[in-house]
């Protein structure tokens, strides 16, 4: 028994990492082709994007199934649990650095690059490379019509505020579900965890609606200069994280329904809850620095 407690489980070789790399490449390739294809030629990109997205879902299903089977087989002892916790902490730290780089790019563009282009300093860049009526103000026109034309920014007190309330509410519901798990109330767990999944899906629906409105009514696109680039880069990557988090929460809901967790052993639940809280905190930063300021 003592030897089993001290032994560290080493999983068998897996093909899922290479599968993940391939399907993510296909997804990004399809999205890039779709966004940059000439009018009427985006069909190939959409097809590749769809194939990649379906492949990602299948990859998640298969990889999660393998890990779940290892857990249910009793292969994870306390030492493995500690390594999982440390790994998740470092993963979230890497995500902090990931978004920190993008927030840094936003700060640099707003506080340094745009003023320089507006004539601060010697004014060389403005006179050499920009048009005559250029205005050095964040969120203004990106240039002549053939470059991008005028656009409007997304008002913060509409869908962005609603999405903020949705994500804050989802943090509350997942916390209630976690406390219910600790005391063994499965019905309460399923209810509030299900509400969290629903709130995550609702957030994604409203963000998709916001994107369509930005393109169709505000002329705010990826071609809208540095403002459009940073806006869609930050909100788009955050939306991707919300998508992944919602998928993982749905899988955890299924595992709770099948009785995979106990009040003493449920790190899978905790890891996803940590990730979800991180996603919520990032959104607060986005709401403040992208939409309001």
C-alpha positions as a Python dict, from the first residue, in 0.01 Angstrom:
ca = {
    (1, 'X'): (0, 0, 0),
    (2, 'X'): (281, 241, 89),
    (3, 'X'): (450, 176, -244),
    (4, 'X'): (127, 257, -431),
    (5, 'X'): (92, 584, -243),
    (6, 'X'): (448, 687, -328),
    (7, 'X'): (439, 576, -691),
    (8, 'X'): (393, 850, -946),
    (9, 'X'): (164, 767, -1237),
    (10, 'X'): (324, 812, -1579),
    (11, 'X'): (65, 796, -1859),
    (12, 'X'): (122, 597, -2174),
    (13, 'X'): (222, 768, -2498),
    (14, 'X'): (-68, 960, -2651),
    (15, 'X'): (-145, 1076, -3002),
    (16, 'X'): (-381, 1349, -2879),
    (17, 'X'): (-119, 1630, -2865),
    (18, 'X'): (-36, 1594, -3234),
    (19, 'X'): (-407, 1569, -3317),
    (20, 'X'): (-463, 1893, -3123),
    (21, 'X'): (-184, 2067, -3313),
    (22, 'X'): (-324, 1961, -3651),
    (23, 'X'): (-687, 2059, -3587),
    (24, 'X'): (-588, 2395, -3436),
    (25, 'X'): (-371, 2467, -3740),
    (26, 'X'): (-662, 2382, -3970),
    (27, 'X'): (-892, 2607, -3766),
    (28, 'X'): (-658, 2907, -3773),
    (29, 'X'): (-576, 2851, -4141),
    (30, 'X'): (-946, 2841, -4230),
    (31, 'X'): (-1024, 3152, -4025),
    (32, 'X'): (-736, 3345, -4181),
    (33, 'X'): (-837, 3243, -4534),
    (34, 'X'): (-1201, 3332, -4469),
    (35, 'X'): (-1120, 3677, -4329),
    (36, 'X'): (-870, 3767, -4602),
    (37, 'X'): (-1026, 3603, -4908),
    (38, 'X'): (-1166, 3826, -5184),
    (39, 'X'): (-1546, 3859, -5205),
    (40, 'X'): (-1703, 3539, -5331),
    (41, 'X'): (-1396, 3324, -5256),
    (42, 'X'): (-1440, 3266, -4884),
    (43, 'X'): (-1605, 2925, -4921),
    (44, 'X'): (-1280, 2730, -4886),
    (45, 'X'): (-1187, 2917, -4570),
    (46, 'X'): (-1529, 2859, -4414),
    (47, 'X'): (-1507, 2489, -4495),
    (48, 'X'): (-1163, 2458, -4339),
    (49, 'X'): (-1275, 2655, -4035),
    (50, 'X'): (-1574, 2424, -3989),
    (51, 'X'): (-1358, 2112, -4026),
    (52, 'X'): (-1108, 2250, -3776),
    (53, 'X'): (-1376, 2344, -3525),
    (54, 'X'): (-1538, 2000, -3544),
    (55, 'X'): (-1193, 1844, -3512),
    (56, 'X'): (-1125, 2047, -3197),
    (57, 'X'): (-1450, 1925, -3041),
    (58, 'X'): (-1365, 1563, -3126),
    (59, 'X'): (-1013, 1611, -2993),
    (60, 'X'): (-1148, 1747, -2665),
    (61, 'X'): (-1388, 1454, -2636),
    (62, 'X'): (-1118, 1195, -2699),
    (63, 'X'): (-846, 1352, -2485),
    (64, 'X'): (-1080, 1422, -2195),
    (65, 'X'): (-1209, 1065, -2214),
    (66, 'X'): (-855, 930, -2181),
    (67, 'X'): (-778, 1148, -1879),
    (68, 'X'): (-1112, 1070, -1715),
    (69, 'X'): (-1049, 696, -1753),
    (70, 'X'): (-710, 736, -1585),
    (71, 'X'): (-871, 923, -1297),
    (72, 'X'): (-1151, 672, -1248),
    (73, 'X'): (-900, 387, -1256),
    (74, 'X'): (-744, 529, -939),
    (75, 'X'): (-412, 618, -1098),
    (76, 'X'): (-395, 966, -944),
    (77, 'X'): (-262, 983, -589),
    (78, 'X'): (-196, 1291, -374),
    (79, 'X'): (140, 1355, -541),
    (80, 'X'): (-21, 1358, -886),
    (81, 'X'): (-292, 1588, -751),
    (82, 'X'): (-27, 1834, -631),
    (83, 'X'): (145, 1828, -968),
    (84, 'X'): (-190, 1894, -1139),
    (85, 'X'): (-249, 2196, -916),
    (86, 'X'): (96, 2334, -982),
    (87, 'X'): (56, 2273, -1354),
    (88, 'X'): (-278, 2456, -1361),
    (89, 'X'): (-131, 2748, -1168),
    (90, 'X'): (155, 2781, -1415),
    (91, 'X'): (-86, 2749, -1705),
    (92, 'X'): (-301, 3033, -1573),
    (93, 'X'): (15, 3237, -1514),
    (94, 'X'): (110, 3184, -1878),
    (95, 'X'): (-236, 3304, -1976),
    (96, 'X'): (-185, 3616, -1765),
    (97, 'X'): (134, 3683, -1962),
    (98, 'X'): (-53, 3611, -2288),
    (99, 'X'): (-318, 3874, -2225),
    (100, 'X'): (-64, 4102, -2059),
    (101, 'X'): (124, 4123, -2389),
    (102, 'X'): (-194, 4228, -2572),
    (103, 'X'): (-289, 4483, -2308),
    (104, 'X'): (68, 4611, -2334),
    (105, 'X'): (28, 4649, -2711),
    (106, 'X'): (-297, 4840, -2653),
    (107, 'X'): (-128, 5070, -2403),
    (108, 'X'): (169, 5134, -2632),
    (109, 'X'): (-51, 5213, -2932),
    (110, 'X'): (-277, 5449, -2738),
    (111, 'X'): (-20, 5627, -2524),
    (112, 'X'): (282, 5640, -2753),
    (113, 'X'): (231, 5539, -3116),
    (114, 'X'): (-82, 5745, -3188),
    (115, 'X'): (52, 6068, -3027),
    (116, 'X'): (380, 6028, -3215),
    (117, 'X'): (193, 5989, -3542),
    (118, 'X'): (-6, 6299, -3452),
    (119, 'X'): (301, 6517, -3442),
    (120, 'X'): (441, 6491, -3091),
    (121, 'X'): (816, 6522, -3098),
    (122, 'X'): (951, 6628, -3438),
    (123, 'X'): (637, 6536, -3634),
    (124, 'X'): (838, 6350, -3899),
    (125, 'X'): (616, 6043, -3910),
    (126, 'X'): (297, 6245, -3957),
    (127, 'X'): (420, 6450, -4248),
    (128, 'X'): (591, 6162, -4426),
    (129, 'X'): (349, 5875, -4401),
    (130, 'X'): (-3, 5997, -4313),
    (131, 'X'): (-274, 6197, -4486),
    (132, 'X'): (-328, 6568, -4435),
    (133, 'X'): (-638, 6559, -4212),
    (134, 'X'): (-512, 6283, -3982),
    (135, 'X'): (-636, 6323, -3623),
    (136, 'X'): (-430, 6169, -3343),
    (137, 'X'): (-725, 6051, -3133),
    (138, 'X'): (-801, 5695, -3027),
    (139, 'X'): (-1109, 5544, -3190),
    (140, 'X'): (-1141, 5797, -3472),
    (141, 'X'): (-1136, 5745, -3847),
    (142, 'X'): (-871, 5507, -3975),
    (143, 'X'): (-808, 5685, -4303),
    (144, 'X'): (-944, 5747, -4652),
    (145, 'X'): (-1219, 5526, -4787),
    (146, 'X'): (-986, 5293, -4975),
    (147, 'X'): (-790, 5234, -4654),
    (148, 'X'): (-1076, 5174, -4413),
    (149, 'X'): (-1286, 5486, -4383),
    (150, 'X'): (-1480, 5621, -4090),
    (151, 'X'): (-1604, 5383, -3821),
    (152, 'X'): (-1785, 5403, -3491),
    (153, 'X'): (-1681, 5239, -3166),
    (154, 'X'): (-1899, 4996, -2970),
    (155, 'X'): (-2093, 5174, -2695),
    (156, 'X'): (-1990, 5025, -2358),
    (157, 'X'): (-2329, 5055, -2188),
    (158, 'X'): (-2517, 4819, -2419),
    (159, 'X'): (-2410, 4462, -2492),
    (160, 'X'): (-2066, 4500, -2328),
    (161, 'X'): (-2226, 4596, -1996),
    (162, 'X'): (-2477, 4312, -2029),
    (163, 'X'): (-2196, 4066, -2098),
    (164, 'X'): (-2009, 4197, -1795),
    (165, 'X'): (-2309, 4127, -1573),
    (166, 'X'): (-2345, 3783, -1731),
    (167, 'X'): (-1985, 3685, -1661),
    (168, 'X'): (-1993, 3824, -1306),
    (169, 'X'): (-2309, 3622, -1245),
    (170, 'X'): (-2142, 3311, -1383),
    (171, 'X'): (-1858, 3350, -1131),
    (172, 'X'): (-2118, 3349, -856),
    (173, 'X'): (-2298, 3041, -989),
    (174, 'X'): (-1979, 2837, -1034),
    (175, 'X'): (-1871, 2930, -680),
    (176, 'X'): (-2206, 2816, -541),
    (177, 'X'): (-2171, 2490, -735),
    (178, 'X'): (-1822, 2441, -590),
    (179, 'X'): (-1945, 2488, -234),
    (180, 'X'): (-2231, 2246, -305),
    (181, 'X'): (-1978, 1989, -426),
    (182, 'X'): (-1782, 2021, -102),
    (183, 'X'): (-2091, 1928, 100),
    (184, 'X'): (-2217, 1663, -142),
    (185, 'X'): (-2538, 1827, -276),
    (186, 'X'): (-2538, 1689, -629),
    (187, 'X'): (-2870, 1842, -730),
    (188, 'X'): (-2753, 2191, -631),
    (189, 'X'): (-2423, 2135, -814),
    (190, 'X'): (-2598, 2037, -1135),
    (191, 'X'): (-2835, 2333, -1113),
    (192, 'X'): (-2577, 2606, -1060),
    (193, 'X'): (-2312, 2451, -1280),
    (194, 'X'): (-2573, 2421, -1555),
    (195, 'X'): (-2658, 2788, -1505),
    (196, 'X'): (-2287, 2870, -1544),
    (197, 'X'): (-2275, 2685, -1876),
    (198, 'X'): (-2590, 2865, -1990),
    (199, 'X'): (-2446, 3203, -1893),
    (200, 'X'): (-2124, 3128, -2081),
    (201, 'X'): (-2317, 3032, -2394),
    (202, 'X'): (-2531, 3346, -2359),
    (203, 'X'): (-2218, 3560, -2338),
    (204, 'X'): (-2087, 3406, -2661),
    (205, 'X'): (-2420, 3464, -2835),
    (206, 'X'): (-2419, 3834, -2744),
    (207, 'X'): (-2056, 3874, -2844),
    (208, 'X'): (-2128, 3722, -3185),
    (209, 'X'): (-2420, 3964, -3219),
    (210, 'X'): (-2188, 4251, -3121),
    (211, 'X'): (-1938, 4150, -3389),
    (212, 'X'): (-2207, 4137, -3658),
    (213, 'X'): (-2334, 4480, -3553),
    (214, 'X'): (-1978, 4618, -3557),
    (215, 'X'): (-1919, 4496, -3912),
    (216, 'X'): (-2259, 4579, -4059),
    (217, 'X'): (-2359, 4901, -3884),
    (218, 'X'): (-2046, 5058, -3735),
    (219, 'X'): (-1798, 4975, -4013),
    (220, 'X'): (-1567, 4855, -3734),
    (221, 'X'): (-1367, 4570, -3886),
    (222, 'X'): (-1022, 4417, -3875),
    (223, 'X'): (-927, 4676, -4138),
    (224, 'X'): (-1015, 4969, -3909),
    (225, 'X'): (-657, 5056, -3833),
    (226, 'X'): (-488, 4978, -3505),
    (227, 'X'): (-812, 5034, -3315),
    (228, 'X'): (-993, 4758, -3504),
    (229, 'X'): (-692, 4528, -3479),
    (230, 'X'): (-655, 4562, -3103),
    (231, 'X'): (-1032, 4550, -3043),
    (232, 'X'): (-1086, 4222, -3227),
    (233, 'X'): (-757, 4074, -3108),
    (234, 'X'): (-838, 4125, -2740),
    (235, 'X'): (-1210, 4050, -2748),
    (236, 'X'): (-1163, 3767, -2997),
    (237, 'X'): (-901, 3583, -2795),
    (238, 'X'): (-1109, 3634, -2482),
    (239, 'X'): (-1411, 3492, -2664),
    (240, 'X'): (-1203, 3189, -2760),
    (241, 'X'): (-1117, 3136, -2393),
    (242, 'X'): (-1483, 3168, -2295),
    (243, 'X'): (-1569, 2909, -2560),
    (244, 'X'): (-1311, 2664, -2425),
    (245, 'X'): (-1422, 2733, -2068),
    (246, 'X'): (-1787, 2674, -2153),
    (247, 'X'): (-1701, 2342, -2321),
    (248, 'X'): (-1499, 2233, -2017),
    (249, 'X'): (-1778, 2337, -1779),
    (250, 'X'): (-2027, 2133, -1982),
    (251, 'X'): (-1799, 1829, -1957),
    (252, 'X'): (-1762, 1880, -1583),
    (253, 'X'): (-2143, 1897, -1558),
    (254, 'X'): (-2166, 1557, -1728),
    (255, 'X'): (-1903, 1416, -1496),
    (256, 'X'): (-2089, 1545, -1191),
    (257, 'X'): (-2410, 1387, -1323),
    (258, 'X'): (-2227, 1053, -1352),
    (259, 'X'): (-2083, 1077, -1003),
    (260, 'X'): (-1716, 1116, -1094),
    (261, 'X'): (-1638, 1360, -813),
    (262, 'X'): (-1653, 1345, -436),
    (263, 'X'): (-1624, 1620, -177),
    (264, 'X'): (-1260, 1522, -120),
    (265, 'X'): (-1149, 1445, -476),
    (266, 'X'): (-1265, 1693, -741),
    (267, 'X'): (-964, 1879, -876),
    (268, 'X'): (-1104, 1854, -1230),
    (269, 'X'): (-1389, 2075, -1113),
    (270, 'X'): (-1157, 2313, -929),
    (271, 'X'): (-924, 2352, -1227),
    (272, 'X'): (-1208, 2454, -1457),
    (273, 'X'): (-1345, 2689, -1189),
    (274, 'X'): (-1004, 2857, -1159),
    (275, 'X'): (-988, 2897, -1534),
    (276, 'X'): (-1339, 3044, -1544),
    (277, 'X'): (-1263, 3301, -1274),
    (278, 'X'): (-950, 3401, -1466),
    (279, 'X'): (-1157, 3453, -1783),
    (280, 'X'): (-1398, 3671, -1586),
    (281, 'X'): (-1118, 3887, -1447),
    (282, 'X'): (-971, 3936, -1795),
    (283, 'X'): (-1310, 4054, -1919),
    (284, 'X'): (-1325, 4320, -1649),
    (285, 'X'): (-995, 4454, -1783),
    (286, 'X'): (-1132, 4446, -2137),
    (287, 'X'): (-1450, 4623, -2038),
    (288, 'X'): (-1253, 4899, -1868),
    (289, 'X'): (-967, 4957, -2112),
    (290, 'X'): (-1123, 4858, -2447),
    (291, 'X'): (-1485, 4970, -2414),
    (292, 'X'): (-1496, 5248, -2154),
    (293, 'X'): (-1165, 5434, -2164),
}
